[in-house]
XYZ file of N, CA and C in Angstrom:
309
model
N 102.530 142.773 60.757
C 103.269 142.658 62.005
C 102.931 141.351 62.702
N 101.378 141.010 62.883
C 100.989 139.843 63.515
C 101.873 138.649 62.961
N 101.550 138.543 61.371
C 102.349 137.328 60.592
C 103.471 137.277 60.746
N 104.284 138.130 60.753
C 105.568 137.897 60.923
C 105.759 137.285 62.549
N 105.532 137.912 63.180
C 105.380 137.796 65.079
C 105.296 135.951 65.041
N 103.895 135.353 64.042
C 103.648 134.337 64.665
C 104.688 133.276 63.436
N 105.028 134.270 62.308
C 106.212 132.992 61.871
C 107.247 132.839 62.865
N 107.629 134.065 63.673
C 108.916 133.947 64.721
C 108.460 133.048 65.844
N 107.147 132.966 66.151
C 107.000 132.046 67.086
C 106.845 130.535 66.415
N 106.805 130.527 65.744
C 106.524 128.292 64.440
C 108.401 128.571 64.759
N 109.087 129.420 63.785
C 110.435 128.932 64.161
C 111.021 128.680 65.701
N 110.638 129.492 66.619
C 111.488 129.266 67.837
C 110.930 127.839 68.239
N 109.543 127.428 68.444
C 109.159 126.353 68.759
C 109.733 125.322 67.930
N 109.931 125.442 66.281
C 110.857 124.426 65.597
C 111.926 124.256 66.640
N 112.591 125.449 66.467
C 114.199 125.185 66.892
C 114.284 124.325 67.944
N 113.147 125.184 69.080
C 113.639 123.929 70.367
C 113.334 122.742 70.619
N 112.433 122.378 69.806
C 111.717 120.872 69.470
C 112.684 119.962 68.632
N 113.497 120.766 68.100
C 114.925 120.120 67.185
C 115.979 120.458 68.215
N 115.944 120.970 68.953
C 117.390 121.052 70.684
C 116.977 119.930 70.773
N 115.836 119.797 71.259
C 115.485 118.525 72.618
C 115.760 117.504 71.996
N 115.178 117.456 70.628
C 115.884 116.004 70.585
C 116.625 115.687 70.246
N 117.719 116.456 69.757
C 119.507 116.412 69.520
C 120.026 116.235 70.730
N 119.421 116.783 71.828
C 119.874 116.848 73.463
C 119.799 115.023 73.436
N 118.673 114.967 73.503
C 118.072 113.265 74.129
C 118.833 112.265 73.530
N 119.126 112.474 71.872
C 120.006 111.393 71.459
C 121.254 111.729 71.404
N 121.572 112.884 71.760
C 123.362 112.834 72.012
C 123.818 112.380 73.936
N 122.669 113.234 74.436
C 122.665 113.333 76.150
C 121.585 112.850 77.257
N 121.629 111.052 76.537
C 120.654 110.742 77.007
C 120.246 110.350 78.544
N 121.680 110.786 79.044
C 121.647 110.592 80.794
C 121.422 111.740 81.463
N 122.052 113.025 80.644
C 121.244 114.492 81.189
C 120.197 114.508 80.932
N 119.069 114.083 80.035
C 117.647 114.071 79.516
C 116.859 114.015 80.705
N 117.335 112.672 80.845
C 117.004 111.770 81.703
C 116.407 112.283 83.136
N 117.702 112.757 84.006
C 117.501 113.128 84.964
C 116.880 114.836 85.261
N 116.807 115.188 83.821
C 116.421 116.794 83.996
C 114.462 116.536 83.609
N 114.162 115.239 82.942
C 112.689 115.090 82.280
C 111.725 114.614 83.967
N 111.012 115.164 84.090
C 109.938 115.162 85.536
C 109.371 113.469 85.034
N 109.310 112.739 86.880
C 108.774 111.751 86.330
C 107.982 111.651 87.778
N 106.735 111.627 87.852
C 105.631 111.520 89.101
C 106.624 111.027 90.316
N 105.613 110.960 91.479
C 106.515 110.849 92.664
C 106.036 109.526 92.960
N 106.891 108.867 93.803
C 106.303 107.069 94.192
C 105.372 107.512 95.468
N 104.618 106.636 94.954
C 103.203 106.855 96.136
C 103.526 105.760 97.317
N 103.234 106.096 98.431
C 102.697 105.162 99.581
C 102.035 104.170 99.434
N 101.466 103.256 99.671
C 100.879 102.431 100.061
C 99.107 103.343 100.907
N 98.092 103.216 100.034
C 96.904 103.856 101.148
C 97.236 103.757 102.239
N 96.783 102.850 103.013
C 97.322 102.371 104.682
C 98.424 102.159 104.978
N 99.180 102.557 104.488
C 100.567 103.175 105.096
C 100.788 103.688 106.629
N 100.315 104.611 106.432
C 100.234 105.569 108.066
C 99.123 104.887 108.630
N 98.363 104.189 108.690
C 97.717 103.655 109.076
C 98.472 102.754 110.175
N 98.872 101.722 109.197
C 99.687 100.509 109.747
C 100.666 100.992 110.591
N 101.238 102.168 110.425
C 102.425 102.889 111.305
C 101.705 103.459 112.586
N 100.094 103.707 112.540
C 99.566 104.006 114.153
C 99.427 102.741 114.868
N 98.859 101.689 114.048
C 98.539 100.472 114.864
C 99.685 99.752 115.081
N 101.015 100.273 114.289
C 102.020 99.173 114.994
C 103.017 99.747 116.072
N 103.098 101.617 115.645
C 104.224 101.754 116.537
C 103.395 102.846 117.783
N 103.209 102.421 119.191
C 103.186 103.326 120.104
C 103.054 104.752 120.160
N 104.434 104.803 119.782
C 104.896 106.093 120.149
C 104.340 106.844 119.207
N 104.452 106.435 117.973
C 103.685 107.577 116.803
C 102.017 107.523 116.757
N 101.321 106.658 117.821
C 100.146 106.626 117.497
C 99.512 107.661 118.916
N 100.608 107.895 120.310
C 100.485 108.299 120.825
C 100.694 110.118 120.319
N 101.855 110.426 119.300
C 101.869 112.215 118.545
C 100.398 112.010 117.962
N 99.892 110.756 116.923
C 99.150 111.011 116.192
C 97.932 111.342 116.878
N 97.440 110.710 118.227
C 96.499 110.774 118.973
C 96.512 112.258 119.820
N 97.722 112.659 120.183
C 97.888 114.145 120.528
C 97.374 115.365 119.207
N 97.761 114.831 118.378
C 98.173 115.792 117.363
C 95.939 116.229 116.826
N 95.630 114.994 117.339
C 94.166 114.965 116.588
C 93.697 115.629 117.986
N 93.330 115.324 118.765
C 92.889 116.258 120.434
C 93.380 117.178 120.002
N 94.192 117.972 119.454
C 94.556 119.505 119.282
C 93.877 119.872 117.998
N 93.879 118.832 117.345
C 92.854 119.682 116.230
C 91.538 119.972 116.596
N 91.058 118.669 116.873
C 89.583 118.893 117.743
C 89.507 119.537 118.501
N 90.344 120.091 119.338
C 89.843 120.960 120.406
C 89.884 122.689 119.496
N 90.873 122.651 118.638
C 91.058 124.180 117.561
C 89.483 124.221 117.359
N 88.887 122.707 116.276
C 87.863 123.348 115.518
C 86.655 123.586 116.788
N 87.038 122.632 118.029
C 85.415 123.252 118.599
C 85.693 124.706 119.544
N 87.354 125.046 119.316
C 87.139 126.666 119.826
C 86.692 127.650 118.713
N 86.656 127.351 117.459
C 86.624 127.993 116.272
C 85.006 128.217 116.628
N 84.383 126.830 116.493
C 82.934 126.609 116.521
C 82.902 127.536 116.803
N 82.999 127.366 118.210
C 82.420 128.463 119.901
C 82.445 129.801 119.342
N 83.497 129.931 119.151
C 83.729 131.768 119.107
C 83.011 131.930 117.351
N 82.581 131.077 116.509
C 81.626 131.551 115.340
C 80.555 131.703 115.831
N 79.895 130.605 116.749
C 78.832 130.805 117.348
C 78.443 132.111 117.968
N 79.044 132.728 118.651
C 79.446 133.751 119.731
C 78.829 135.140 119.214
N 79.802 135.103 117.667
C 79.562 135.896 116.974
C 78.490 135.927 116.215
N 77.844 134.924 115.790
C 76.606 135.126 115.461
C 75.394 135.544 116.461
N 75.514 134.493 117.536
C 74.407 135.453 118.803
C 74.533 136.708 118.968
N 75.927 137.145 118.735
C 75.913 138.972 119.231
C 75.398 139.288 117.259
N 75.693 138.878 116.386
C 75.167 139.724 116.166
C 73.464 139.626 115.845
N 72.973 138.691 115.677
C 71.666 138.554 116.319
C 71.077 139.045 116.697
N 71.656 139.062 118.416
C 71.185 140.183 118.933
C 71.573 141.865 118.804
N 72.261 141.965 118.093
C 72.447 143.493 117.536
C 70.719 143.811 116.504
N 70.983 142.711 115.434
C 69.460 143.099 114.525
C 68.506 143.085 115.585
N 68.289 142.369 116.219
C 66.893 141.983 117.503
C 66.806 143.621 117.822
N 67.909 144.076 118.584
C 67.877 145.417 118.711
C 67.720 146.492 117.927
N 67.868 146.553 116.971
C 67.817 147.175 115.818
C 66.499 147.396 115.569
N 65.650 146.566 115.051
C 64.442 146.313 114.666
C 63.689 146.656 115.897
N 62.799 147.899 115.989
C 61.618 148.209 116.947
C 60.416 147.735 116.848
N 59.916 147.531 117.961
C 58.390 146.928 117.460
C 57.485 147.766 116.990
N 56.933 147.099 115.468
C 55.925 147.926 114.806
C 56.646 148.838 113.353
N 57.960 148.108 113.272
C 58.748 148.913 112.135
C 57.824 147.643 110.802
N 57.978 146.518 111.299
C 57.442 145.355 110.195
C 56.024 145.757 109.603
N 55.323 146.534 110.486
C 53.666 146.944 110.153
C 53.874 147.895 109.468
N 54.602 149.175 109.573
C 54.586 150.195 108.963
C 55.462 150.007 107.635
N 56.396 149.057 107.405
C 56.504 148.575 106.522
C 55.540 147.926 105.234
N 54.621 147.393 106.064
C 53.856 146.644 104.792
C 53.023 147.583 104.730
């Protein structure tokens, strides 16, 4: 059963490896535009050059960063928060003289 299974899989992979390239040399402008080709990159400092030259976008970009910074130091705060409470939950937890009778 296996052998047979994996001759059916050598032929289908033949077959379509013999499509594609009957496709490419009969349809080489559909190929073309259907074959993936990476995306055009920016320039690194791209957006860069677009804060220091235009105003207005350096003024969103300068908004846009004060709102992040202010997210992560409410995030901080309230992780913090939660760790003191629970902190102080173990603090409470733990009676004095449980550590002695322990050892």
């Amino acid at each position: 059963m296996s052998s047979a299974f994996t001759r059916l899989r050598v032929r289908l992979a033949l077959t379509l490896g013999s499509a594609e390239i009957r496709l490419r040399l009969r349809l080489p402008r559909l190929m073309w535009v259907l074959t993936r080709r990476p995306a055009e990159r920016e320039s690194p400092f791209a957006e860069l050059v677009r804060i220091e030259s235009d105003p207005a976008y350096r003024a969103l970009f300068i908004a846009g960063l004060d709102a992040a910074l202010e997210d992560q130091l409410t995030t901080r705060t309230a992780v913090m928060e939660e760790i003191e409470t629970a902190a102080a939950r173990l603090k409470a937890l733990i009676r004095p003289g449980d550590h002695e009778r322990a050892a």
